[in-house]
Tab-separated table of C-alpha atoms and ligand atoms in Angstrom:
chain	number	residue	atom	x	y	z
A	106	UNK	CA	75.649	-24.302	-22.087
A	107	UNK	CA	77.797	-25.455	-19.437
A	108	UNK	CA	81.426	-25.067	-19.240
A	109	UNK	CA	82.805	-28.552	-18.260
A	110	UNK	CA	86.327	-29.427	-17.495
A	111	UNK	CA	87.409	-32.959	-17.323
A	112	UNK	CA	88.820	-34.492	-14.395
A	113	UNK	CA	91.555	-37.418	-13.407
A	114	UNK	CA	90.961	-38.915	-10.362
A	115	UNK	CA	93.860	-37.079	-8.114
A	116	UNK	CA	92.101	-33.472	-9.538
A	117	UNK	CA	88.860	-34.676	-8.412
A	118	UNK	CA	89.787	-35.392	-5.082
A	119	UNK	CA	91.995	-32.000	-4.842
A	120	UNK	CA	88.181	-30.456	-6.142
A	121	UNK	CA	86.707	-32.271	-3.262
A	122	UNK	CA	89.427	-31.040	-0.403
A	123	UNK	CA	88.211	-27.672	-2.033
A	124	UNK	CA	85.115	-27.966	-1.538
A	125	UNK	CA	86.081	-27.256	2.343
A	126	UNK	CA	82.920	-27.451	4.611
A	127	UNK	CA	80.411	-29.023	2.390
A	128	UNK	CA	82.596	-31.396	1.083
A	129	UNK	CA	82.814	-32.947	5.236
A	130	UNK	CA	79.248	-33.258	4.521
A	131	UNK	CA	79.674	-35.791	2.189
A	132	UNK	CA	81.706	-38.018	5.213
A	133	UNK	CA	79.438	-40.504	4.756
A	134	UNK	CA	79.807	-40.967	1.404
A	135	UNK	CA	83.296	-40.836	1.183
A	136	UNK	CA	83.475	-43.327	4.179
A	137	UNK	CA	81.649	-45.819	2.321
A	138	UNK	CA	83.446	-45.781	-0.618
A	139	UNK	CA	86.337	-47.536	1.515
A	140	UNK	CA	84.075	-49.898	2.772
A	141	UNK	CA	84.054	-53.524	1.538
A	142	UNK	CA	80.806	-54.472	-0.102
A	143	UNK	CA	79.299	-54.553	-2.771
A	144	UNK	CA	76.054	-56.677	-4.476
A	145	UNK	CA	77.880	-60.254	-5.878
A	146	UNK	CA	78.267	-61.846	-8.544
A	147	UNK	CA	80.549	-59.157	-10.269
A	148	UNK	CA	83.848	-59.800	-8.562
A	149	UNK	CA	84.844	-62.413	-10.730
A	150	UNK	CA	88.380	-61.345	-12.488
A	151	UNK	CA	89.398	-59.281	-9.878
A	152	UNK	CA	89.844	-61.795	-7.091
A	153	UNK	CA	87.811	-61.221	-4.384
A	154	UNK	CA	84.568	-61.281	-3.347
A	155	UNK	CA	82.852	-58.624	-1.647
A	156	UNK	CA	79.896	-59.342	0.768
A	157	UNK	CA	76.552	-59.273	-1.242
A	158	UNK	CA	73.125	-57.474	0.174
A	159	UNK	CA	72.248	-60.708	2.529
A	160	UNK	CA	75.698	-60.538	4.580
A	161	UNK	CA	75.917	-56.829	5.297
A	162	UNK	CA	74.722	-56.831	8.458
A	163	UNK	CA	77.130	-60.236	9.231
A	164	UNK	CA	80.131	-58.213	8.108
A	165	UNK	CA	80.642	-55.515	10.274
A	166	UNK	CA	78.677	-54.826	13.460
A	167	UNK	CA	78.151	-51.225	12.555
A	168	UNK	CA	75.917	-52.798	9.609
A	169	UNK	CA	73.668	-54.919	12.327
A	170	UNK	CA	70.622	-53.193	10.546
A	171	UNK	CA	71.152	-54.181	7.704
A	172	UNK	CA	70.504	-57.744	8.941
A	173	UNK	CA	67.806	-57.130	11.840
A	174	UNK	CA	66.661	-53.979	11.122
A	175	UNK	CA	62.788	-54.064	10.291
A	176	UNK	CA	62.120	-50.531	8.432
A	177	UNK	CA	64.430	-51.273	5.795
A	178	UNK	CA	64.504	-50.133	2.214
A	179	UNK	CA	63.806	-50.546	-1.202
A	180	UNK	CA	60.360	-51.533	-0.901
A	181	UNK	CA	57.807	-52.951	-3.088
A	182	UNK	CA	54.772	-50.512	-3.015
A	183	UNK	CA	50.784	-51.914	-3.089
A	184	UNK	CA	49.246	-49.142	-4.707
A	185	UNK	CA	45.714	-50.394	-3.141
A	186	UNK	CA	47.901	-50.247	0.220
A	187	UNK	CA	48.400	-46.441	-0.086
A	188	UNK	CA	46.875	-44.494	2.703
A	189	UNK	CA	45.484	-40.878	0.930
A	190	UNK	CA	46.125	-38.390	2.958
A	191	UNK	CA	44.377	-34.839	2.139
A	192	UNK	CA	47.532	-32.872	4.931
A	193	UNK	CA	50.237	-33.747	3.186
A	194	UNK	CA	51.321	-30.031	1.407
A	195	UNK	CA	52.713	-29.741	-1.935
A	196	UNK	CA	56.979	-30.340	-2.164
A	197	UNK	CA	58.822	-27.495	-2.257
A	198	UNK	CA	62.475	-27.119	-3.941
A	199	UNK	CA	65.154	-24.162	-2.754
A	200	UNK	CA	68.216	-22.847	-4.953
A	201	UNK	CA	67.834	-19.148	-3.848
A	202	UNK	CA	67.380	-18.478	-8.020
A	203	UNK	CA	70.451	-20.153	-8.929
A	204	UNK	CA	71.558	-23.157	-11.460
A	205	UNK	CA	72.727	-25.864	-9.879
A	206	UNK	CA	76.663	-27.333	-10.163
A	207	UNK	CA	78.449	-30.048	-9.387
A	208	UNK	CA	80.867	-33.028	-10.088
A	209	UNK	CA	78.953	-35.936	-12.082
A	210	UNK	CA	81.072	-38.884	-10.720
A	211	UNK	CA	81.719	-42.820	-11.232
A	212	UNK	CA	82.007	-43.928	-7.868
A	213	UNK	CA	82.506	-47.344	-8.463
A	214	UNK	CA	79.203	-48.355	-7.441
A	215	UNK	CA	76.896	-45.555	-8.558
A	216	UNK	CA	76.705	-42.522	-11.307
A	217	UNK	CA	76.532	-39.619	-8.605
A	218	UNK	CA	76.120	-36.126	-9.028
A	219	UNK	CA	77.716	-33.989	-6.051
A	220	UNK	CA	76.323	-30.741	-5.835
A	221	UNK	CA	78.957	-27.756	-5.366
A	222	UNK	CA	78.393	-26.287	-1.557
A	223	UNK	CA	77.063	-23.450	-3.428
A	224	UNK	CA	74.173	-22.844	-3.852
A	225	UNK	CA	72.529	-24.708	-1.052
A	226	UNK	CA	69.022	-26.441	-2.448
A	227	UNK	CA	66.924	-27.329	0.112
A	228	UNK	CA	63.529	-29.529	-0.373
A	229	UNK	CA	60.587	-29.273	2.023
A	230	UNK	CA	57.069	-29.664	2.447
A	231	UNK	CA	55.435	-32.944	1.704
A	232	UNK	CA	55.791	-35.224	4.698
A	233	UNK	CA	58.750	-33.519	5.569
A	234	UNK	CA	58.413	-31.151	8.610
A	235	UNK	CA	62.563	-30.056	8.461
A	236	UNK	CA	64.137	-28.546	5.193
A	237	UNK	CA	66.512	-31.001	4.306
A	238	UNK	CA	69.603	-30.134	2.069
A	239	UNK	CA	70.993	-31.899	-1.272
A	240	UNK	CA	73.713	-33.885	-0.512
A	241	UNK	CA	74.040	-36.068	-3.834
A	242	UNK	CA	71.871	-37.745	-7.053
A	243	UNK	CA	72.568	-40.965	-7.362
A	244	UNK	CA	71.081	-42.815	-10.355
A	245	UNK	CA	70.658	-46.990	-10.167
A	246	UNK	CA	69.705	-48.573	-13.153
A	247	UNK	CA	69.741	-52.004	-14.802
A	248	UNK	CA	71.329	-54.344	-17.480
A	249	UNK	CA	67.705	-54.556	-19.176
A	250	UNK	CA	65.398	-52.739	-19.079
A	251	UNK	CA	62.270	-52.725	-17.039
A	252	UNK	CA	64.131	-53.584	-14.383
A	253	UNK	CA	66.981	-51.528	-12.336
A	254	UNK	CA	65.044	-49.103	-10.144
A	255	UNK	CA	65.663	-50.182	-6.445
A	256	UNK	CA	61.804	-49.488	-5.378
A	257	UNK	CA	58.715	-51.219	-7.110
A	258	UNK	CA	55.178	-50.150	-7.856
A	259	UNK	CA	52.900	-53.385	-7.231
A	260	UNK	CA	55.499	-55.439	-8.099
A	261	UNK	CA	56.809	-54.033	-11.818
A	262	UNK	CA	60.349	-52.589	-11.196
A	263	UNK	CA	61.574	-49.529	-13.779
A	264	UNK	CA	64.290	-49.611	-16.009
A	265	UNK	CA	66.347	-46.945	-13.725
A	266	UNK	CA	66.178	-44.944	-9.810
A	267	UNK	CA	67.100	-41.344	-9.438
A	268	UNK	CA	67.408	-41.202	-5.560
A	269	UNK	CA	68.079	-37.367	-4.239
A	270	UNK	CA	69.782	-37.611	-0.984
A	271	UNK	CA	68.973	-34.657	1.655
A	272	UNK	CA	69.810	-34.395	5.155
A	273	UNK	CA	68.067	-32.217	7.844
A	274	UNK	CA	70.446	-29.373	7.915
A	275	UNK	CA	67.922	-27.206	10.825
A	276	UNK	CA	69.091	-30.263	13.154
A	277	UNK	CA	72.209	-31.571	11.766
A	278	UNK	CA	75.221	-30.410	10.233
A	279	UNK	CA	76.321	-33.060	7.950
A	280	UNK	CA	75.222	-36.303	6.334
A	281	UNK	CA	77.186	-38.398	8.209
A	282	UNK	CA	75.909	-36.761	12.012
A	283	UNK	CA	72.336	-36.500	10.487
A	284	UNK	CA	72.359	-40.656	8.852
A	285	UNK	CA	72.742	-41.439	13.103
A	286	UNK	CA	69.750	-39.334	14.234
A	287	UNK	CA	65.750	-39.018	13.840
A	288	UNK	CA	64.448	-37.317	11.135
A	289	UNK	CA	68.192	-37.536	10.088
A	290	UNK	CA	67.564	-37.984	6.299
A	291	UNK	CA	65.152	-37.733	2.777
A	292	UNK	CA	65.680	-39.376	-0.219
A	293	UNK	CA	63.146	-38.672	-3.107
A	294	UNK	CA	63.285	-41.127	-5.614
A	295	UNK	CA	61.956	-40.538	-9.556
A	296	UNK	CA	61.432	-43.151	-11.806
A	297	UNK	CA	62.512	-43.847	-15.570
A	298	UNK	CA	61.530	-45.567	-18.425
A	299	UNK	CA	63.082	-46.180	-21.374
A	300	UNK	CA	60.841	-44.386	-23.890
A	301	UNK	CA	61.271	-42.025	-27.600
A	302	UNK	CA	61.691	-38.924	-25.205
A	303	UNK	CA	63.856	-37.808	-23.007
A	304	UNK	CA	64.004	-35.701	-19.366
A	305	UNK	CA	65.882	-32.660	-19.819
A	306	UNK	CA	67.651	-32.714	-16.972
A	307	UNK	CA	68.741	-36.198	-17.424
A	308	UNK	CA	69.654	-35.534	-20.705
A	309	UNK	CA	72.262	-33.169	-19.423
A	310	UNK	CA	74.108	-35.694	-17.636
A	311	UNK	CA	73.599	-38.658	-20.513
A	312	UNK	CA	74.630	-37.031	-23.284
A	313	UNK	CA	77.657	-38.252	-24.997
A	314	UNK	CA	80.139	-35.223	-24.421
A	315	UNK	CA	79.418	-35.620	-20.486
A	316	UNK	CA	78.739	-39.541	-19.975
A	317	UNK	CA	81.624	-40.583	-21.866
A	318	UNK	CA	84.078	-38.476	-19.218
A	319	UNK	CA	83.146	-41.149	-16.601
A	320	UNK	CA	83.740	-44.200	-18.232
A	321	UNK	CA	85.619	-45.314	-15.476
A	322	UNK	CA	85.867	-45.695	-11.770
A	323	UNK	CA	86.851	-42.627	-10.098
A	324	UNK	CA	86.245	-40.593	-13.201
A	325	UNK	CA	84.266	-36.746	-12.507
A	326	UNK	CA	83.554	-34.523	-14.422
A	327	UNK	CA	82.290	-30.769	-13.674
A	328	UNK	CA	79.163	-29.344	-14.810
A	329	UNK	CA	77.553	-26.328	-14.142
A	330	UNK	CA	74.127	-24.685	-15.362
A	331	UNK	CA	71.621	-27.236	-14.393
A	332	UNK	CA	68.377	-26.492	-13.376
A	333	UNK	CA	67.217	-29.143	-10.866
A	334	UNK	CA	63.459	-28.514	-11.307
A	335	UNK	CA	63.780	-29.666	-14.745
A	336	UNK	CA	63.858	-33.086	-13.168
A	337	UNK	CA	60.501	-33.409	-11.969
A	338	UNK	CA	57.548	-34.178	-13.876
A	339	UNK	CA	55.168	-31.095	-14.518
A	340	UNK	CA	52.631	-32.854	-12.468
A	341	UNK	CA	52.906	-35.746	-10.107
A	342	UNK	CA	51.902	-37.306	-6.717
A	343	UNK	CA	54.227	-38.678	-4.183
A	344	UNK	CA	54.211	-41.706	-1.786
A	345	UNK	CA	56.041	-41.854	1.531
A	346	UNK	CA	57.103	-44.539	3.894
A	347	UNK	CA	59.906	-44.415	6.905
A	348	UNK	CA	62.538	-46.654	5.761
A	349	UNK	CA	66.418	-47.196	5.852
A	350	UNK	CA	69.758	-46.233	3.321
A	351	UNK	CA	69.564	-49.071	0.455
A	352	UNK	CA	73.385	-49.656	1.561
A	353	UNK	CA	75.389	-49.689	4.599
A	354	UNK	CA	75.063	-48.923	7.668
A	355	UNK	CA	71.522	-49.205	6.247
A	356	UNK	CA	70.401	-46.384	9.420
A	357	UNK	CA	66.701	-46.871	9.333
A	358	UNK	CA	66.429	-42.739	9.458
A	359	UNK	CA	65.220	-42.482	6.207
A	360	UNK	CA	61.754	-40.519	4.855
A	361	UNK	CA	61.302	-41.771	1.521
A	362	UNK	CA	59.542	-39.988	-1.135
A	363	UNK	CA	58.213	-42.058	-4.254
A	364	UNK	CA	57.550	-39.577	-7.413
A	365	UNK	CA	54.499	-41.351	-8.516
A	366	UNK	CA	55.081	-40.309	-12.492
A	367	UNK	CA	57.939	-41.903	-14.409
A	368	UNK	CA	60.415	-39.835	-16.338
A	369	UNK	CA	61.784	-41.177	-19.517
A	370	UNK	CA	64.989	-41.159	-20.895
A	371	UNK	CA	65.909	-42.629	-24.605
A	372	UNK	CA	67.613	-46.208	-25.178
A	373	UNK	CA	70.924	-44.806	-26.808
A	374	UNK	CA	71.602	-43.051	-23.477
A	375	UNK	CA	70.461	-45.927	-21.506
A	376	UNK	CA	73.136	-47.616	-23.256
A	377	UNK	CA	75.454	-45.480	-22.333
A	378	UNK	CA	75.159	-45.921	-18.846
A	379	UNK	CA	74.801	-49.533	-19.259
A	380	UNK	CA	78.491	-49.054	-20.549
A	381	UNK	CA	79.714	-47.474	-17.283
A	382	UNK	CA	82.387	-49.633	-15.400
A	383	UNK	CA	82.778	-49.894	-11.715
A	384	UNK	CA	86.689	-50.988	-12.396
A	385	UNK	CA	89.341	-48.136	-13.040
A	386	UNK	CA	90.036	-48.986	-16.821
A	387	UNK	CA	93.458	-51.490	-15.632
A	388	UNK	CA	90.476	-53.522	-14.198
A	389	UNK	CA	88.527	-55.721	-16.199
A	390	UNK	CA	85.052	-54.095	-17.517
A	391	UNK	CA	82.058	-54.944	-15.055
A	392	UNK	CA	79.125	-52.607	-15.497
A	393	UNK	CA	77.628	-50.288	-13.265
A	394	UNK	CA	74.198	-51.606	-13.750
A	395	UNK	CA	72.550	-54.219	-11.180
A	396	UNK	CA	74.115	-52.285	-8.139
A	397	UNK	CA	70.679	-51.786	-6.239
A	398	UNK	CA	69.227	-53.990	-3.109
A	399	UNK	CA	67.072	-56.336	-3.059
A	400	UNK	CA	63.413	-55.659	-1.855
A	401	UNK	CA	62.818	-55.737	1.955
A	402	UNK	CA	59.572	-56.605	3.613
A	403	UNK	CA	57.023	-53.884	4.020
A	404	UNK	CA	55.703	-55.171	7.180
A	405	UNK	CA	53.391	-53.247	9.145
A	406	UNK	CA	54.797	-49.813	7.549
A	407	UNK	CA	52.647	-47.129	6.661
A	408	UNK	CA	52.441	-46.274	3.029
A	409	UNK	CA	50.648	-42.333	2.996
A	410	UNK	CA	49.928	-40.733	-0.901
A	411	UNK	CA	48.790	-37.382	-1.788
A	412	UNK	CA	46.878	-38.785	-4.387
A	413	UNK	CA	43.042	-39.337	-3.754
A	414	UNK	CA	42.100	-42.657	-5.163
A	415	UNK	CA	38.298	-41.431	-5.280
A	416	UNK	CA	39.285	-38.682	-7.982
A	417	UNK	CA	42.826	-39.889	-9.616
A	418	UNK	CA	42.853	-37.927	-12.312
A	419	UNK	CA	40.891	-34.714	-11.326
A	420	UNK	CA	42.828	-34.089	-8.253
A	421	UNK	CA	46.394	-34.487	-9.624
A	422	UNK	CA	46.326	-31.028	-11.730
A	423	UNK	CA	45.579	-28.792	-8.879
A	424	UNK	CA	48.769	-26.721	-7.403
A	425	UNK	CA	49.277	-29.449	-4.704
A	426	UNK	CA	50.660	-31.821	-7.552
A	427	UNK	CA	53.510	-29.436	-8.531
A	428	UNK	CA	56.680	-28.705	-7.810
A	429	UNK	CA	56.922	-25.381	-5.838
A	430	UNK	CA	60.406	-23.885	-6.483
A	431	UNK	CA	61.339	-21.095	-4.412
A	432	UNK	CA	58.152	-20.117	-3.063
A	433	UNK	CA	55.893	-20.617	-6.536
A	434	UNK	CA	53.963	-23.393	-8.204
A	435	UNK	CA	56.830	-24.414	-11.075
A	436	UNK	CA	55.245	-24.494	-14.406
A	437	UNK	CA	56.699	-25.032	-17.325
B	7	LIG	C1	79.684	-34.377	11.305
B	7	LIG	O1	79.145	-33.792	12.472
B	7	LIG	C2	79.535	-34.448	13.657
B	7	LIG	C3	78.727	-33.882	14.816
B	7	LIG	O2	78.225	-32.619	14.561
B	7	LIG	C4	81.039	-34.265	13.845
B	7	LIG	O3	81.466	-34.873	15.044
B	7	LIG	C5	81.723	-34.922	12.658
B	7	LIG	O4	83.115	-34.727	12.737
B	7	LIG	C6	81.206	-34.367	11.347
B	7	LIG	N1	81.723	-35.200	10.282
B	7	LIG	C7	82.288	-34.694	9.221
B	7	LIG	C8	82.723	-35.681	8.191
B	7	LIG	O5	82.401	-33.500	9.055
B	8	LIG	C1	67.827	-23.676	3.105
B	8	LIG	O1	67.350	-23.852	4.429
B	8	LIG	C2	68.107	-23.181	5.412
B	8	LIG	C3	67.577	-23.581	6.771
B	8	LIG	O2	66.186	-23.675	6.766
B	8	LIG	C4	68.027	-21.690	5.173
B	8	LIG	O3	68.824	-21.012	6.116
B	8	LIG	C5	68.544	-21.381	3.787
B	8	LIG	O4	68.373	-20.013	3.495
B	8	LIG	C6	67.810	-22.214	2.748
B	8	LIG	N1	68.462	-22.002	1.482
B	8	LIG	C7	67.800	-21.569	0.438
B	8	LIG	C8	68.574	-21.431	-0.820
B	8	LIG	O5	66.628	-21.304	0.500
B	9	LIG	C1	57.257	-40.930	-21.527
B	9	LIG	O1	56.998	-41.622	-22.720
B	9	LIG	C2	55.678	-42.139	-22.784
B	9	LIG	C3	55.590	-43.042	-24.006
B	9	LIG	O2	56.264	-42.487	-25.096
B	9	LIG	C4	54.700	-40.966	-22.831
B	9	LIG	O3	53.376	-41.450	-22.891
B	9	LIG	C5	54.880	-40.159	-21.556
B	9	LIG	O4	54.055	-39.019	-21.576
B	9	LIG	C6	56.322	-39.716	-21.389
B	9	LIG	N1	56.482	-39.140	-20.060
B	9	LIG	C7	56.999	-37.926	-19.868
B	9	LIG	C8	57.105	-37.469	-18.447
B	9	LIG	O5	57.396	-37.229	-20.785
């Protein structure tokens, strides 16, 4: 079980300085945070309004894409769209052997999880011709459910988004340089439902002991012992398309990675993210739920799949439809 310490605000932030090197690579994060935006219609009671997806790119000039840019993301995805394509290898997961910890945190607009800079977990393989490190889990969801994720799957959204967000550490050497550049940045997203059972990974992070510690804006909370594989699906295919961040600068440097097999997690903790506030507790309570983009067009993007749509069900067992984790087909 993990040992799990609970944080105020100043000791998170003395945890981040801390975290030395790695933590620069979270500039971009931390950059944003002081940025004014945000996604409408919740700034009632504290006064102002911050600009909402459509005026992003009118805001600031750094944001232009977000306006004009035409690889943007979340997308809705055609499944009869979906290219196969029999080269794409397996994905392929990195911890060197070791559990995975990290500061679960309420930024205000997200739940994040902020790996420690030890150990490093890299992902590869797929369409992705760079190892790209973990940088954060963020998890979107919504105030019902059935709806929440930022991506769609011919047009039916899910009741929550797990996004991983990787940067290519082989060319770059931190989010913030790699967001700017080509093949700067991977983001594999994993869908949930809302079903009787429950992902054990995510069940880690929503159970009451943990999700109650960040309640509130700025809230963390430490946790150690968590193995990342756990996330993923025993077997699944994946869907990839080049698109941008879902928020600003919205840098259309983005491979995205679509898990093509829904996790589930259980209504109670659903409901306990639902009860998340993006206000420090002085502030009156608006939840955290809603805070994804709206869809952006497609246009003449390529959508590419692993899965053949000749054999769907035969050719998803094989070893290509599994997570490899440090070198090995992950089974469970
Ligand atoms: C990220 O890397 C760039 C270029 O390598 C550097 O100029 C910048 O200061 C770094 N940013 C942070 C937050 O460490
Ligand atoms: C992650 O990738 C980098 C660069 O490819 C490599 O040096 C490092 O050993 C990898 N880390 C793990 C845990 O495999
Ligand atoms: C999620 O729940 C549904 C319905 O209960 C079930 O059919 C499905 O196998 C579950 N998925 C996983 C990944 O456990």
């Amino acid at each position: 079980m993990g040992v799990a310490a609970r944080l105020s605000a100043p000791r998170a932030l003395v945890l981040w300085a801390a975290l030395g090197a790695a933590g620069k690579a979270r500039g971009l994060g931390r950059e944003l945070l002081t940025e004014r935006w945000g996604w409408g219609a919740k700034e009632r009671g504290s006064g102002c309004s911050l600009p909402r997806p459509p005026f992003w790119g009118l805001v600031n000039a750094a944001w232009s894409l977000c306006a004009v840019g035409k690889r943007q993301s979340p997308v809705d995805v055609e499944l009869k769209r979906v290219l196969y394509d029999p080269f794409l290898p397996p994905l392929r997961l990195s911890t060197g052997g070791e559990k995975l910890r990290g500061t679960l945190y309420n930024t205000g607009r997200h739940v994040s999880f902020l790996p420690a800079p030890r150990p490093v977990v890299n992902v590869s393989g797929g369409p992705l011709l760079y190892s790209h490190r973990l940088s954060e889990l963020r998890l979107l969801f919504g105030a019902r459910d059935g709806a929440g994720s930022e991506h769609q799957i011919n047009h039916q959204g899910f009741s929550a988004e797990v996004q991983l967000i990787h940067f290519n550490q082989e060319l770059y050497g931190n989010l913030s340089a790699a967001s700017r550049g080509p093949n700067g940045l991977a983001i594999l997203s994993l869908f949930v439902n809302v079903a009787g059972s429950s992902n054990p990974f995510l069940s880690r992070l929503l159970n009451r002991d943990t999700i109650t510690r960040i309640s509130y804006k700025n809230d963390a909370y430490f946790l150690q012992d968590l193995s990342l594989e756990l996330l993923f699906p025993e077997s699944f295919g994946f869907i990839t398309y080049q698109g941008s961040l879902s928020t600003p600068p919205c840098s259309e440097t983005v491979t995205w990675i679509l898990i093509d097999r829904a996790l589930n997690i259980t209504s109670l903790q659903m409901h306990s993210l639902r009860l998340l506030s993006q206000n420090p507790p002085s502030q009156i309570f608006q939840s955290l739920s809603g805070n994804g983009r709206p869809l952006q067009p497609l246009a003449h993007r390529a959508l590419r799949g692993n899965r053949d749509p000749r054999h769907p069900e035969r050719r998803c067992r094989g070893p290509n439809y599994r997570l490899h984790v440090d070198g090995a087909p992950h089974g469970r």
